[in-house]
Structure formats: C-alpha cells, structure tokens
Short mmCIF file of C-alpha atoms and ligand atoms in Angstrom, two decimals:
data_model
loop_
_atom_site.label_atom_id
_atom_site.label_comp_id
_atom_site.label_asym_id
_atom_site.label_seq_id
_atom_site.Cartn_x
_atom_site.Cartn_y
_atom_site.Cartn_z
CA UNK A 12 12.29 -1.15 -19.06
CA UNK A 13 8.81 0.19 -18.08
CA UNK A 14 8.94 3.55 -16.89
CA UNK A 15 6.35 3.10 -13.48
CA UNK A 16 4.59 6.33 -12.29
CA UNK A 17 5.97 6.72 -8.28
CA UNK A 18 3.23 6.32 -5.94
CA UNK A 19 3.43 7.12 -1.90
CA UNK A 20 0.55 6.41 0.15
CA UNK A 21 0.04 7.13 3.61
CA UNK A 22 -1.67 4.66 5.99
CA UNK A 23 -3.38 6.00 8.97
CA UNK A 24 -4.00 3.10 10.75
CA UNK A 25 -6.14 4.24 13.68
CA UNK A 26 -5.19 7.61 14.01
CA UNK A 27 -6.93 11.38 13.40
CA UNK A 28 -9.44 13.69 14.31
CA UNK A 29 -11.21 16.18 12.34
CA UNK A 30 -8.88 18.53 13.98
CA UNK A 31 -5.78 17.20 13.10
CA UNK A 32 -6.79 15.57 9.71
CA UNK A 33 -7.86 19.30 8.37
CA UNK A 34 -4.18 20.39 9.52
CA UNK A 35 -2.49 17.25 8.28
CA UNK A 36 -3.90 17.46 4.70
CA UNK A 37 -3.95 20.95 4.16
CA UNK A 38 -0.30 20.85 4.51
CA UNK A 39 0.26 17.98 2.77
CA UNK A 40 -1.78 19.32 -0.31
CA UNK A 41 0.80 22.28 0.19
CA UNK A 42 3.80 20.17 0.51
CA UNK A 43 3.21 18.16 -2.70
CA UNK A 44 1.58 20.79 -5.48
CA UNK A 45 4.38 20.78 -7.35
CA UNK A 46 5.64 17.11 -7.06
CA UNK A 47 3.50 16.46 -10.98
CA UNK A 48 5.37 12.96 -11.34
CA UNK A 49 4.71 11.41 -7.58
CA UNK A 50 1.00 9.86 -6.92
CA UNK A 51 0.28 10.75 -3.43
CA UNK A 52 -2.46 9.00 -1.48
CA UNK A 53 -3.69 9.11 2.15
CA UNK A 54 -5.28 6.29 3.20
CA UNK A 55 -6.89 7.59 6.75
CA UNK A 56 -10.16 5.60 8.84
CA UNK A 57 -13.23 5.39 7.90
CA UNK A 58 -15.38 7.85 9.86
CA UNK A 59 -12.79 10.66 8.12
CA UNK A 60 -13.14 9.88 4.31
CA UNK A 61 -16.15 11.81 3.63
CA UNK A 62 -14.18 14.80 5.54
CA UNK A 63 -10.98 13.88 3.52
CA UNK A 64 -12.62 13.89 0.09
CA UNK A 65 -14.00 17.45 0.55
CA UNK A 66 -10.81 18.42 1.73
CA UNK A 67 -8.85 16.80 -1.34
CA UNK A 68 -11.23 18.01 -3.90
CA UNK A 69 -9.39 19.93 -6.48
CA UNK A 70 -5.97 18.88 -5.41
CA UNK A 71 -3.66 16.33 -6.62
CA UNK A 72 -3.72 14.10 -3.16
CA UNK A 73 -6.02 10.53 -4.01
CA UNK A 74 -7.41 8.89 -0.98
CA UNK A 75 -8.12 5.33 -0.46
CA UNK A 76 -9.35 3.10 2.78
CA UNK A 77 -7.36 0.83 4.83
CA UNK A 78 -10.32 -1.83 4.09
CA UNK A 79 -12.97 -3.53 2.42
CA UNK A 80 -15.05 -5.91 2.41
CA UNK A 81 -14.81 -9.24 0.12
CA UNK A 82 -19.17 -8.57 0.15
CA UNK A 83 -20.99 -6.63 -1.76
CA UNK A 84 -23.79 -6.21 0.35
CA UNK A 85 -25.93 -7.47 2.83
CA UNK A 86 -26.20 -9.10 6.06
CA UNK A 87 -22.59 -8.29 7.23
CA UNK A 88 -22.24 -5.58 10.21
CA UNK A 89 -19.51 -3.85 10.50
CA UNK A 90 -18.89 -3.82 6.79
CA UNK A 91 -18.08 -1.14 4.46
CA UNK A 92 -18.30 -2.39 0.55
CA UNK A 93 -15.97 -1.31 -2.40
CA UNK A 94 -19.09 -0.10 -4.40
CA UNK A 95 -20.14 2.34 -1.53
CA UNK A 96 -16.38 3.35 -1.30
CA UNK A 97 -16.22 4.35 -4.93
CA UNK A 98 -19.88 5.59 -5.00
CA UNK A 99 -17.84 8.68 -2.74
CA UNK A 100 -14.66 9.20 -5.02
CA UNK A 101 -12.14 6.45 -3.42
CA UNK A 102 -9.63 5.44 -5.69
CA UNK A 103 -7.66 2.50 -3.61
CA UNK A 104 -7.86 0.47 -1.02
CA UNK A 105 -5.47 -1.37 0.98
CA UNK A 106 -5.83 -4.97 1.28
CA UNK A 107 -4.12 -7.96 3.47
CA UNK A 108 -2.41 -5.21 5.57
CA UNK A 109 -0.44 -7.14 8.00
CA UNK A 110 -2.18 -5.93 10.98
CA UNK A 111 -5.33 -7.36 9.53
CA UNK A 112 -4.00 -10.76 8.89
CA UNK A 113 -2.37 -10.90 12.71
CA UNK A 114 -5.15 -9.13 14.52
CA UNK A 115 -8.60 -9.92 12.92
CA UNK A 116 -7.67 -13.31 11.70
CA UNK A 117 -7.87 -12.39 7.74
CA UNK A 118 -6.78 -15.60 5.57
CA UNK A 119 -5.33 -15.42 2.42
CA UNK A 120 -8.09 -16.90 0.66
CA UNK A 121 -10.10 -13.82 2.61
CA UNK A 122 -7.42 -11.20 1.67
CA UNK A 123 -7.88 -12.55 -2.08
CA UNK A 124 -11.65 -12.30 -2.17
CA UNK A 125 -11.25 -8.36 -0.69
CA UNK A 126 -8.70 -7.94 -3.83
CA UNK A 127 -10.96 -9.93 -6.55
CA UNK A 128 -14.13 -7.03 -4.70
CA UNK A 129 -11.73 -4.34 -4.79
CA UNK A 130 -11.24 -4.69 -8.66
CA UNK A 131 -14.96 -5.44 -9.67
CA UNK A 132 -15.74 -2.51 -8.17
CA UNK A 133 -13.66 -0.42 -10.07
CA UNK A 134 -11.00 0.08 -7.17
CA UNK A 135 -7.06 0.25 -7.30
CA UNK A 136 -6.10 -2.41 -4.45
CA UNK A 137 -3.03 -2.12 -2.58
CA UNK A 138 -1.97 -5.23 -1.88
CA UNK A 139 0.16 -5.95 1.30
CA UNK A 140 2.26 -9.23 1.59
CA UNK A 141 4.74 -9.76 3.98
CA UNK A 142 7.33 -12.26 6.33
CA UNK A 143 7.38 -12.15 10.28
CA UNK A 144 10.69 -11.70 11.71
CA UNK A 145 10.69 -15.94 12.33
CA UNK A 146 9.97 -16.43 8.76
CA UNK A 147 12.89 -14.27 7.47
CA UNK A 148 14.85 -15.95 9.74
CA UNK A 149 13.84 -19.46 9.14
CA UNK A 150 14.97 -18.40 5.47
CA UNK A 151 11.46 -18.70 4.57
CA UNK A 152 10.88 -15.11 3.32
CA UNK A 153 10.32 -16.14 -0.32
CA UNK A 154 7.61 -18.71 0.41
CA UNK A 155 5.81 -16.67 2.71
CA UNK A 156 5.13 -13.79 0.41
CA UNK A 157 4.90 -15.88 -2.86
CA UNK A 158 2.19 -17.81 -0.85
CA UNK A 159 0.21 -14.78 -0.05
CA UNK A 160 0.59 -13.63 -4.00
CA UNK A 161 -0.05 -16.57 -5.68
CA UNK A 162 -3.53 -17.03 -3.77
CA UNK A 163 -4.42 -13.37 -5.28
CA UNK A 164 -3.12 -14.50 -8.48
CA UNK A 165 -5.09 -17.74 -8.80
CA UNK A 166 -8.55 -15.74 -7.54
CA UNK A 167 -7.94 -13.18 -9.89
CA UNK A 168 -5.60 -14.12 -12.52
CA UNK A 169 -2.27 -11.88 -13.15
CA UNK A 170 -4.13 -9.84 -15.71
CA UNK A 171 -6.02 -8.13 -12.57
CA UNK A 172 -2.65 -6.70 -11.17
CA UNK A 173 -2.80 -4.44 -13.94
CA UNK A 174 -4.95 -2.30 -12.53
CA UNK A 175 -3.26 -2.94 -8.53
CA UNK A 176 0.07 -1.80 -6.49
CA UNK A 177 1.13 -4.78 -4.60
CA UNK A 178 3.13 -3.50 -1.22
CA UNK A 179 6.06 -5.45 0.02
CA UNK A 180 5.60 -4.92 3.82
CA UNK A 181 7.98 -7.44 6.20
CA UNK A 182 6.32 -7.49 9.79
CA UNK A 183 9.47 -6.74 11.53
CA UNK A 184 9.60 -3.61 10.06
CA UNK A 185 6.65 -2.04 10.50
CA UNK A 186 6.12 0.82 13.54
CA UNK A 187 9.60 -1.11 14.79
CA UNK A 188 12.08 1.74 13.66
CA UNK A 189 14.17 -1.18 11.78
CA UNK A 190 13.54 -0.87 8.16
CA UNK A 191 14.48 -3.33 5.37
CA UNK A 192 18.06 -2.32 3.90
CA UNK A 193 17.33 -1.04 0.51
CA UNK A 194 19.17 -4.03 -0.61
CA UNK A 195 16.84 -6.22 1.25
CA UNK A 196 13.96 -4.49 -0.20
CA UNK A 197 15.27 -4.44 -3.76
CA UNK A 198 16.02 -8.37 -3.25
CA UNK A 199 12.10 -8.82 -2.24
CA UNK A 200 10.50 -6.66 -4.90
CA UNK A 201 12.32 -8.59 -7.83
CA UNK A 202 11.81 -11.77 -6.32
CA UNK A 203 7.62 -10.45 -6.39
CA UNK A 204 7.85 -9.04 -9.73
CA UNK A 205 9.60 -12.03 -11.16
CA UNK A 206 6.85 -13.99 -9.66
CA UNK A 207 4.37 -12.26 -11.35
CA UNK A 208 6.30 -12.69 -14.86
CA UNK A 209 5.87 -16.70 -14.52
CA UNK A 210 2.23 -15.92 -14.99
CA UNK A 211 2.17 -12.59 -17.30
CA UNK A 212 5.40 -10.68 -18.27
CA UNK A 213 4.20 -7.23 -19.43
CA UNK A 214 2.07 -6.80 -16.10
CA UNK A 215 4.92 -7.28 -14.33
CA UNK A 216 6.89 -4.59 -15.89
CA UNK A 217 4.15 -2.38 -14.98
CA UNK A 218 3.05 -3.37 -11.86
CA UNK A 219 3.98 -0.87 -8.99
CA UNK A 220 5.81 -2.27 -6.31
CA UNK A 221 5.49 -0.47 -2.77
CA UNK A 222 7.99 -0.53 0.17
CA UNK A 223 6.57 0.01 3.74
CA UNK A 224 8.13 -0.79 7.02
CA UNK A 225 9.55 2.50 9.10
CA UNK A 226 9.86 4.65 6.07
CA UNK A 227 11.35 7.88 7.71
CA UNK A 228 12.48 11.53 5.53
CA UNK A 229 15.59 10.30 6.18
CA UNK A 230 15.73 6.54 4.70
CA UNK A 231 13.78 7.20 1.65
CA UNK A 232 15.71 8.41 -0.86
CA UNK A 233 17.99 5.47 -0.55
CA UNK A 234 15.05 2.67 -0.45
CA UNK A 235 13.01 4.54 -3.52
CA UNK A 236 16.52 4.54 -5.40
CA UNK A 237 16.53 0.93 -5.81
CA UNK A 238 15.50 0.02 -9.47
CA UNK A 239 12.27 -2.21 -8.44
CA UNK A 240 11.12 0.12 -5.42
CA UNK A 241 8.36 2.36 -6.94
CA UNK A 242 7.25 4.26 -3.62
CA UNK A 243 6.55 3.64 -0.68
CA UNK A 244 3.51 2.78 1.92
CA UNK A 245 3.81 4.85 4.81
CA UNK A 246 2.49 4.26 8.30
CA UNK A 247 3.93 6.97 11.30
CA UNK A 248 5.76 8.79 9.19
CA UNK A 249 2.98 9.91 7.63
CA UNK A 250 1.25 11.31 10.41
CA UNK A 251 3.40 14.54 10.54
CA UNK A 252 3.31 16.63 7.57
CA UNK A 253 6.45 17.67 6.55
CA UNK A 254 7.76 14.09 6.42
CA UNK A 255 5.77 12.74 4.44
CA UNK A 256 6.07 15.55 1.95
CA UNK A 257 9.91 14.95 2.05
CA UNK A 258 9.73 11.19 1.59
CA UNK A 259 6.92 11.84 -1.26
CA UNK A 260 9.86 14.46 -2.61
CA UNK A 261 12.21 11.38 -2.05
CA UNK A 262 9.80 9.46 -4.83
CA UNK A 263 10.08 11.87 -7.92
CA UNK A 264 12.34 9.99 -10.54
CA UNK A 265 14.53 12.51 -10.73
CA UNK A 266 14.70 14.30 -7.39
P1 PGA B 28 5.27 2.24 9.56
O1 PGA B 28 3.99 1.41 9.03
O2 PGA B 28 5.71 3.15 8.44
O3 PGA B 28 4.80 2.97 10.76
O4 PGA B 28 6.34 1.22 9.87
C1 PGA B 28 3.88 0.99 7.70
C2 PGA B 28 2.56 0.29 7.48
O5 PGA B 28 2.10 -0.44 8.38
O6 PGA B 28 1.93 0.43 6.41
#
C-alpha cells in the first residue's frame, strides 16, 4: 500500500486577531517542531495571511486560505485569486467547504471551477465534500459525496487529485460536538478513494484523505488510526493551541 504523508490542517473559519493569531501560532510552531512526519497547516482569514506568513517563515507550519476564487482576475469584488495567493507563499486552499456551499450558495459546478483555479495556479486544494444529517439518513450518503467528486473529477480529470487532499466533512458533524465514528469515517474515505480508482488507480493510493467534523485531542487518535484516514481538517479545535498540537501528535504514523 502507499505510504501517505499525514497532513492536519486547521480551519479558522471567521475567527482571530492579530493578538491572538501571534499567540496561537507561536505556540503551535512550538507544539509541532519535532512532529518531522505530520504536515501541519493553518488555514486562518484573509486579512491575517500576510501576518501568518511572516510569522511561519522558517518553521515547518504551511498556511493555506479558506477560499478562492474560480477567476483569475478582473471585474469580480470581493475576490481574492489563487495567483495572488501563491504570489505571497500559500501553499493550499480549501475549497467547497460546507459552509460555503450552505451559506453563499456555491454549486458544485462553482466548487469545481475554484479546484480546476486552485491547481493552475500552482495551489494544493483541499477539497471538502460532504452529506447533511437528512442525506445520511435518507441512506443517501454515498450519492451525495460521489456527486460532489465526480463534478471535480470530470472538470479536472483524476490526474489533478494528484497534486490535492480531498476532505471528507459530513455536515452533522461539524461545530456539532458529534463526530463520525471512526468506523463511519473509515467506511466514507474508502468508499471516496475507491471512487477515485474507477477513474485512475495509482492516484488513489496516493491521494490524502482528510477527516473533519468535531475533531477534539481526545477523538483523534482513534479516527487517524483508521487505515484510509490520513489527518484530519480541524475547525474549533484548532483555535486553542495545545489541542491542536495533540491531535497533530495524534497524526504521526507511529505515535
Ligand atoms: P469543527 O469544524 O472541527 O469545528 O467541527 C470542522 C470544519 O468545519 O472544517
């Protein structure tokens, strides 16, 4: 089997100051100096990445945006592009976050044209899919997220997840408290990655699979243990320090 580096990232949502984001990452660049096989990634607003890059320089924390546009440039207000993301040292960017399909409306034809940008740009995308509590329990879990994949995969082609994380992310888990069982989880992220070996077997092997829904310190260990979990995407949890150091800790292969 491929041997897939662990990756944690940290999603911000709407939260920070200068104040508290110079606190937050200085201990987090603490926390994880010596965790060498565990990418780490904070992912915090916009306003804050310029700050966040000068703080990160020289350490072994990436950063990436919670956003971009599917434009590269031009008459579009409001919009930040992938090109002037990298142009400042971003490495990823999360796309088709759940709170961005159910708030602001984004389509998957929309959250596949932000992926296909993402990628010309030069960008790791992290690509969110995920079922609403009525889904799941309509039994429709499996065609709500292979619908949201397979729109990515016929913009882009499979070939482009190569150089992606996709993010398994069920609604009724996120900010709730209720996490996915690791069983539940593992079910989901085999399900994805056999999806993505109908179209292209040896990206599949490699492609990093995320779990994020109410990742605490305490459940991560036991979700990250699961052979198809490869880290984790981490919302409130990873607004206080030393928890997301310990579920980043959870992440190393051989903890
Ligand atoms: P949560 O959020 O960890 O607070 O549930 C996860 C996410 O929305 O990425």
């Amino acid at each position: 089997m491929a041997k897939r580096a662990r990756l944690v990232a940290g999603n911000w949502k709407m939260h920070g100051s200068r104040a508290a984001n110079e606190a937050l990452l200085a201990a987090v660049i603490a926390g994880v100096r010596e965790l060498a096989d565990v990418e780490c990634v904070v992912c915090p607003p916009f306003p804050y990445l310029s700050q966040t890059a000068g703080l990160l320089a020289g350490s072994r924390v990436a950063w990436g945006a919670q956003n971009v546009s599917e434009y590269a440039s031009g008459a579009y207000t409001g919009e930040v592009s992938a090109a002037m993301l990298l142009e400042f040292g971003c490495r990823y960017a999360i796309v088709g976050h759940s709170e961005r399909r159910a708030s602001f409306g984004e389509t998957d034809a929309q959250v596949a044209a932000k992926f296909a940008a993402a990628c010309r740009a030069g960008l790791v995308p992290i690509l969110c899919v995920g079922e609403s509590l009525t889904e799941r329990e309509a039994g429709r879990t499996e065609d709500v997220i292979g619908r949201q994949l397979d729109a990515v995969l016929d913009a882009s082609g499979p070939a482009s997840l190569a150089q992606a994380v996709l993010a398994y992310e069920p609604v009724w888990a996120i900010g709730t408290g209720r996490n996915a069982s690791p069983e539940q989880a593992q079910q989901v992220h085999a399900f994805l990655r056999a999806r993505v070996a109908l179209r292209e077997g040896s990206v599949a092997a490699r492609l990093r699979i995320l779990y994020g829904g109410s990742v605490k310190a305490a459940n991560a260990a036991a979700l990250f243990a699961m052979p198809d979990v490869d880290g984790g995407l981490i919302g409130g949890a990873s607004l206080v320090a030393d928890d997301f150091v310990t579920i980043c800790g959870a992440a190393r292969s051989n903890p």
